[in-house]
Amino acid sequence: SQQGEEDPQALSIQEGENATMNCSYKTSINNLQWYRQNSGRGLVHLILIRSNEREKHSGRLRVTLDTSKKSSSLLITASRAADTASYFCATDYYGNNRLAFGKGNQVVVIP
Amino acid sequence: NAGVMQNPRHLVRRRGQEARLRCSPMKGHSHVYWYRQLPEEGLKFMVYLQKENIIDESGMPKERFSAEFPKEGPSILRIQQVVRGDSAAYFCASSPPSGGPGAQHFGDGTRLSIL
C-alpha cells in the first residue's frame, strides 16, 4: 500500500499568512520527510523528522509528527510568493531511501 | 557542483516507439533511483540501482520497462513499444553510498509525451 498519503489539497493564501498541510501514513516508519516541487522542476528536500521526534523546526518551517495517529503536518509561517509550489510528504517505506510519496498539496501564495 | 542531470527534459514519442531517458547522478553518488509521476499524483518508486547492479525493481512494470546503470556513463531508463499510459514525468534521484535518510537529490525530470 502507498505510504505517505496526504489528502490532496489545494490551498490559496495571502502573502504573510501561514499555510498548514497534513499527511497520513499507514505503517510504522523510521522517519518522514517533506519535499517541495516547483512547477516543472524536481523535488527539493525540505525537512526530515524521525519517528522519535514530535516536532522539528527549520527556518519558517515547522513539522509535527504524531506516530499514534500516523500523521504529520507541515506549517509554513509568514508565507511568501516564492513558497508557491506543491508539497509532498514521503516515508522510507521500502528502506534504503526508496521513498513512498503522497499525492501532494498545492499551495498558491498570492502577493 | 552539478546536480542530478536528466535528459532530455521533454521527449515526444509515437505509440510503439522506444523511449530512452538518461540520468547522470551527482558527483560521488553511486546510488540511483527512478520514479514516475502521473499528472496530479505523487511520485511512485520504480527501480533502485547501484553501479552495474539492479538492487530493487519491484516498482517497474513487468514488461517493456528496463533500467541500467553501467560502470561508465549515465543510468538509462528504457521503455519499449510505448503506449499512451506511459505519458508521465520520470524523475531520477541519486545518493552517496553512505547516504542516510534525506540524502537523495532529485533531477528536474523528463516529461514523456506519447502521441
mmCIF file of C-alpha atoms in Angstrom:
data_model
loop_
_atom_site.group_PDB
_atom_site.id
_atom_site.type_symbol
_atom_site.label_atom_id
_atom_site.label_comp_id
_atom_site.label_asym_id
_atom_site.label_seq_id
_atom_site.Cartn_x
_atom_site.Cartn_y
_atom_site.Cartn_z
ATOM 1 C CA SER A 1 0.000 0.000 0.000
ATOM 2 C CA GLN A 2 1.140 3.540 -0.696
ATOM 3 C CA GLN A 3 2.735 5.279 2.245
ATOM 4 C CA GLY A 4 2.817 8.971 2.886
ATOM 5 C CA GLU A 5 -0.690 9.610 1.684
ATOM 6 C CA GLU A 6 -1.819 13.137 2.253
ATOM 7 C CA ASP A 7 -5.266 14.388 1.459
ATOM 8 C CA PRO A 8 -4.674 16.077 -1.877
ATOM 9 C CA GLN A 9 -5.315 19.682 -1.218
ATOM 10 C CA ALA A 10 -5.178 22.984 -2.998
ATOM 11 C CA LEU A 11 -4.513 25.894 -0.694
ATOM 12 C CA SER A 12 -4.640 29.519 -1.706
ATOM 13 C CA ILE A 13 -3.466 32.098 0.825
ATOM 14 C CA GLN A 14 -2.320 35.688 1.009
ATOM 15 C CA GLU A 15 1.331 36.517 1.406
ATOM 16 C CA GLY A 16 2.205 36.719 5.077
ATOM 17 C CA GLU A 17 -0.351 34.139 6.175
ATOM 18 C CA ASN A 18 0.513 30.694 7.457
ATOM 19 C CA ALA A 19 -0.030 27.549 5.413
ATOM 20 C CA THR A 20 -0.715 24.198 7.024
ATOM 21 C CA MET A 21 -0.898 20.861 5.266
ATOM 22 C CA ASN A 22 -1.325 17.332 6.551
ATOM 23 C CA CYS A 23 -0.098 13.878 5.731
ATOM 24 C CA SER A 24 -1.111 10.443 6.946
ATOM 25 C CA TYR A 25 0.588 7.103 6.508
ATOM 26 C CA LYS A 26 -0.317 3.523 7.095
ATOM 27 C CA THR A 27 2.504 1.537 8.683
ATOM 28 C CA SER A 28 5.278 2.184 11.172
ATOM 29 C CA ILE A 29 8.098 4.408 9.942
ATOM 30 C CA ASN A 30 11.658 5.347 10.812
ATOM 31 C CA ASN A 31 11.279 8.870 9.529
ATOM 32 C CA LEU A 32 9.041 11.104 7.465
ATOM 33 C CA GLN A 33 10.252 13.707 5.009
ATOM 34 C CA TRP A 34 8.707 16.721 3.319
ATOM 35 C CA TYR A 35 9.609 17.857 -0.185
ATOM 36 C CA ARG A 36 8.743 20.859 -2.311
ATOM 37 C CA GLN A 37 8.216 20.761 -6.060
ATOM 38 C CA ASN A 38 8.067 23.913 -8.094
ATOM 39 C CA SER A 39 6.183 23.709 -11.355
ATOM 40 C CA GLY A 40 8.157 21.779 -13.956
ATOM 41 C CA ARG A 41 11.018 21.017 -11.593
ATOM 42 C CA GLY A 42 12.282 18.171 -9.456
ATOM 43 C CA LEU A 43 11.760 17.693 -5.763
ATOM 44 C CA VAL A 44 13.717 19.585 -3.162
ATOM 45 C CA HIS A 45 14.163 18.096 0.291
ATOM 46 C CA LEU A 46 12.832 20.405 2.999
ATOM 47 C CA ILE A 47 12.922 18.651 6.313
ATOM 48 C CA LEU A 48 13.081 15.221 7.913
ATOM 49 C CA ILE A 49 11.541 14.189 11.196
ATOM 50 C CA ARG A 50 12.438 10.934 12.901
ATOM 51 C CA SER A 51 9.901 8.647 14.491
ATOM 52 C CA ASN A 52 11.127 9.520 17.996
ATOM 53 C CA GLU A 53 10.669 13.252 17.392
ATOM 54 C CA ARG A 54 7.408 15.114 17.818
ATOM 55 C CA GLU A 55 8.266 18.484 16.360
ATOM 56 C CA LYS A 56 11.029 19.989 14.292
ATOM 57 C CA HIS A 57 11.776 23.477 13.017
ATOM 58 C CA SER A 58 13.778 24.720 10.079
ATOM 59 C CA GLY A 59 13.568 28.423 9.330
ATOM 60 C CA ARG A 60 9.916 29.184 8.589
ATOM 61 C CA LEU A 61 9.012 25.505 8.511
ATOM 62 C CA ARG A 62 7.561 23.553 11.387
ATOM 63 C CA VAL A 63 6.851 19.852 11.130
ATOM 64 C CA THR A 64 4.965 17.758 13.640
ATOM 65 C CA LEU A 65 4.681 14.005 13.831
ATOM 66 C CA ASP A 66 2.070 12.002 15.695
ATOM 67 C CA THR A 67 3.001 8.356 15.442
ATOM 68 C CA SER A 68 -0.089 7.274 17.387
ATOM 69 C CA LYS A 69 -2.280 8.804 14.682
ATOM 70 C CA LYS A 70 0.202 8.062 11.906
ATOM 71 C CA SER A 71 0.049 11.645 10.741
ATOM 72 C CA SER A 72 2.287 14.633 10.164
ATOM 73 C CA SER A 73 1.736 18.290 9.456
ATOM 74 C CA LEU A 74 3.853 20.920 7.750
ATOM 75 C CA LEU A 75 3.404 24.559 8.698
ATOM 76 C CA ILE A 76 4.915 27.349 6.649
ATOM 77 C CA THR A 77 4.848 30.605 8.575
ATOM 78 C CA ALA A 78 4.783 34.098 7.058
ATOM 79 C CA SER A 79 4.343 32.718 3.563
ATOM 80 C CA ARG A 80 5.926 34.359 0.536
ATOM 81 C CA ALA A 81 5.025 34.257 -3.135
ATOM 82 C CA ALA A 82 8.122 32.096 -3.667
ATOM 83 C CA ASP A 83 6.540 29.402 -1.469
ATOM 84 C CA THR A 84 4.045 28.702 -4.263
ATOM 85 C CA ALA A 85 4.660 25.037 -5.046
ATOM 86 C CA SER A 86 3.425 21.513 -4.430
ATOM 87 C CA TYR A 87 4.431 19.913 -1.149
ATOM 88 C CA PHE A 88 4.798 16.174 -0.694
ATOM 89 C CA CYS A 89 5.396 14.017 2.305
ATOM 90 C CA ALA A 90 7.322 10.794 1.887
ATOM 91 C CA THR A 91 8.272 7.831 4.008
ATOM 92 C CA ASP A 92 11.168 5.469 3.617
ATOM 93 C CA TYR A 93 8.653 2.698 3.314
ATOM 94 C CA TYR A 94 10.734 0.339 1.231
ATOM 95 C CA GLY A 95 14.029 1.043 3.012
ATOM 96 C CA ASN A 96 17.321 2.198 1.538
ATOM 97 C CA ASN A 97 15.886 5.587 0.629
ATOM 98 C CA ARG A 98 13.261 4.120 -1.675
ATOM 99 C CA LEU A 99 10.594 6.653 -0.904
ATOM 100 C CA ALA A 100 6.825 6.381 -0.962
ATOM 101 C CA PHE A 101 5.176 9.722 -1.696
ATOM 102 C CA GLY A 102 1.713 11.072 -1.094
ATOM 103 C CA LYS A 103 -0.304 12.908 -3.724
ATOM 104 C CA GLY A 104 0.796 16.350 -2.666
ATOM 105 C CA ASN A 105 -0.625 19.641 -1.542
ATOM 106 C CA GLN A 106 -0.652 22.524 -3.998
ATOM 107 C CA VAL A 107 -0.051 25.861 -2.288
ATOM 108 C CA VAL A 108 -0.560 29.197 -4.021
ATOM 109 C CA VAL A 109 0.628 32.303 -2.201
ATOM 110 C CA ILE A 110 -0.943 35.461 -3.560
ATOM 111 C CA PRO A 111 1.298 38.512 -3.389
ATOM 112 C CA ASN B 1 28.786 21.049 -8.166
ATOM 113 C CA ALA B 2 26.388 19.961 -10.831
ATOM 114 C CA GLY B 3 23.222 18.424 -9.527
ATOM 115 C CA VAL B 4 21.457 15.388 -10.894
ATOM 116 C CA MET B 5 21.212 15.864 -14.644
ATOM 117 C CA GLN B 6 18.427 14.348 -16.660
ATOM 118 C CA ASN B 7 17.992 14.488 -20.386
ATOM 119 C CA PRO B 8 16.107 15.086 -22.406
ATOM 120 C CA ARG B 9 13.830 17.409 -20.426
ATOM 121 C CA HIS B 10 10.983 16.722 -22.815
ATOM 122 C CA LEU B 11 10.541 13.709 -25.044
ATOM 123 C CA VAL B 12 7.773 13.062 -27.541
ATOM 124 C CA ARG B 13 7.247 9.600 -28.951
ATOM 125 C CA ARG B 14 4.598 7.920 -31.048
ATOM 126 C CA ARG B 15 2.923 4.766 -29.849
ATOM 127 C CA GLY B 16 5.122 1.751 -30.479
ATOM 128 C CA GLN B 17 8.414 3.642 -30.434
ATOM 129 C CA GLU B 18 11.134 3.359 -27.822
ATOM 130 C CA ALA B 19 11.935 5.983 -25.208
ATOM 131 C CA ARG B 20 15.356 6.319 -23.573
ATOM 132 C CA LEU B 21 15.712 8.529 -20.551
ATOM 133 C CA ARG B 22 19.124 9.392 -19.136
ATOM 134 C CA CYS B 23 20.236 10.311 -15.669
ATOM 135 C CA SER B 24 23.685 11.423 -14.581
ATOM 136 C CA PRO B 25 23.935 11.312 -10.789
ATOM 137 C CA MET B 26 25.695 13.889 -8.700
ATOM 138 C CA LYS B 27 29.441 13.515 -8.436
ATOM 139 C CA GLY B 28 30.309 10.898 -5.853
ATOM 140 C CA HIS B 29 26.834 9.356 -5.900
ATOM 141 C CA SER B 30 26.666 5.707 -6.825
ATOM 142 C CA HIS B 31 23.011 5.018 -5.993
ATOM 143 C CA VAL B 32 20.296 5.921 -8.469
ATOM 144 C CA TYR B 33 16.524 5.798 -8.069
ATOM 145 C CA TRP B 34 13.892 6.232 -10.755
ATOM 146 C CA TYR B 35 10.374 7.480 -10.019
ATOM 147 C CA ARG B 36 7.347 8.126 -12.194
ATOM 148 C CA GLN B 37 4.869 10.932 -11.617
ATOM 149 C CA LEU B 38 1.483 10.895 -13.274
ATOM 150 C CA PRO B 39 -0.458 14.182 -13.544
ATOM 151 C CA GLU B 40 -1.798 15.378 -10.173
ATOM 152 C CA GLU B 41 -0.106 12.444 -8.430
ATOM 153 C CA GLY B 42 2.877 11.924 -6.181
ATOM 154 C CA LEU B 43 5.999 10.125 -7.295
ATOM 155 C CA LYS B 44 5.922 6.340 -7.475
ATOM 156 C CA PHE B 45 9.111 4.368 -6.920
ATOM 157 C CA MET B 46 10.175 2.300 -9.924
ATOM 158 C CA VAL B 47 13.718 0.998 -9.553
ATOM 159 C CA TYR B 48 16.835 1.341 -7.401
ATOM 160 C CA LEU B 49 20.249 0.740 -8.918
ATOM 161 C CA GLN B 50 23.864 0.825 -7.950
ATOM 162 C CA LYS B 51 26.697 0.711 -10.441
ATOM 163 C CA GLU B 52 26.210 -2.392 -12.629
ATOM 164 C CA ASN B 53 23.564 -3.729 -10.252
ATOM 165 C CA ILE B 54 19.802 -3.605 -10.037
ATOM 166 C CA ILE B 55 19.012 -3.661 -6.321
ATOM 167 C CA ASP B 56 15.233 -3.395 -6.428
ATOM 168 C CA GLU B 57 12.974 -3.214 -9.467
ATOM 169 C CA SER B 58 9.752 -4.013 -7.646
ATOM 170 C CA GLY B 59 8.110 -0.799 -8.877
ATOM 171 C CA MET B 60 8.825 -1.418 -12.546
ATOM 172 C CA PRO B 61 6.103 -2.698 -14.856
ATOM 173 C CA LYS B 62 6.896 -6.290 -15.762
ATOM 174 C CA GLU B 63 7.017 -5.696 -19.482
ATOM 175 C CA ARG B 64 8.553 -3.080 -21.767
ATOM 176 C CA PHE B 65 10.472 -1.278 -18.998
ATOM 177 C CA SER B 66 14.126 -1.798 -18.184
ATOM 178 C CA ALA B 67 16.849 0.143 -16.399
ATOM 179 C CA GLU B 68 20.593 0.014 -16.212
ATOM 180 C CA PHE B 69 23.414 1.872 -14.508
ATOM 181 C CA PRO B 70 26.657 0.900 -16.215
ATOM 182 C CA LYS B 71 30.126 1.251 -14.774
ATOM 183 C CA GLU B 72 30.698 4.251 -17.011
ATOM 184 C CA GLY B 73 28.065 6.686 -18.163
ATOM 185 C CA PRO B 74 24.581 7.644 -17.092
ATOM 186 C CA SER B 75 21.770 5.497 -15.848
ATOM 187 C CA ILE B 76 19.234 4.694 -18.574
ATOM 188 C CA LEU B 77 15.539 4.033 -18.204
ATOM 189 C CA ARG B 78 14.281 2.369 -21.355
ATOM 190 C CA ILE B 79 10.652 1.981 -22.348
ATOM 191 C CA GLN B 80 9.945 -0.161 -25.367
ATOM 192 C CA GLN B 81 6.815 -0.004 -27.518
ATOM 193 C CA VAL B 82 5.455 2.986 -25.648
ATOM 194 C CA VAL B 83 1.721 3.385 -25.066
ATOM 195 C CA ARG B 84 -0.342 6.447 -24.159
ATOM 196 C CA GLY B 85 -0.382 5.413 -20.498
ATOM 197 C CA ASP B 86 3.397 5.847 -20.337
ATOM 198 C CA SER B 87 2.940 9.612 -20.605
ATOM 199 C CA ALA B 88 4.304 10.966 -17.332
ATOM 200 C CA ALA B 89 7.198 12.787 -15.752
ATOM 201 C CA TYR B 90 10.097 10.499 -14.908
ATOM 202 C CA PHE B 91 12.423 11.594 -12.141
ATOM 203 C CA CYS B 92 15.809 10.327 -11.192
ATOM 204 C CA ALA B 93 17.382 10.763 -7.771
ATOM 205 C CA SER B 94 20.852 9.902 -6.575
ATOM 206 C CA SER B 95 22.519 9.456 -3.223
ATOM 207 C CA PRO B 96 26.029 8.673 -1.994
ATOM 208 C CA PRO B 97 26.965 5.172 -0.831
ATOM 209 C CA SER B 98 26.752 6.256 2.790
ATOM 210 C CA GLY B 99 23.611 8.266 2.247
ATOM 211 C CA GLY B 100 21.180 8.229 5.108
ATOM 212 C CA PRO B 101 17.586 9.402 5.016
ATOM 213 C CA GLY B 102 17.132 12.699 3.246
ATOM 214 C CA ALA B 103 20.321 12.228 1.262
ATOM 215 C CA GLN B 104 18.601 11.930 -2.102
ATOM 216 C CA HIS B 105 18.943 14.662 -4.676
ATOM 217 C CA PHE B 106 16.433 14.827 -7.493
ATOM 218 C CA GLY B 107 16.836 15.863 -11.095
ATOM 219 C CA ASP B 108 14.315 18.059 -12.877
ATOM 220 C CA GLY B 109 12.775 15.117 -14.667
ATOM 221 C CA THR B 110 11.982 14.054 -18.211
ATOM 222 C CA ARG B 111 8.468 14.742 -19.374
ATOM 223 C CA LEU B 112 7.446 11.990 -21.746
ATOM 224 C CA SER B 113 4.510 12.554 -24.055
ATOM 225 C CA ILE B 114 3.101 9.772 -26.195
ATOM 226 C CA LEU B 115 1.187 10.758 -29.311
#
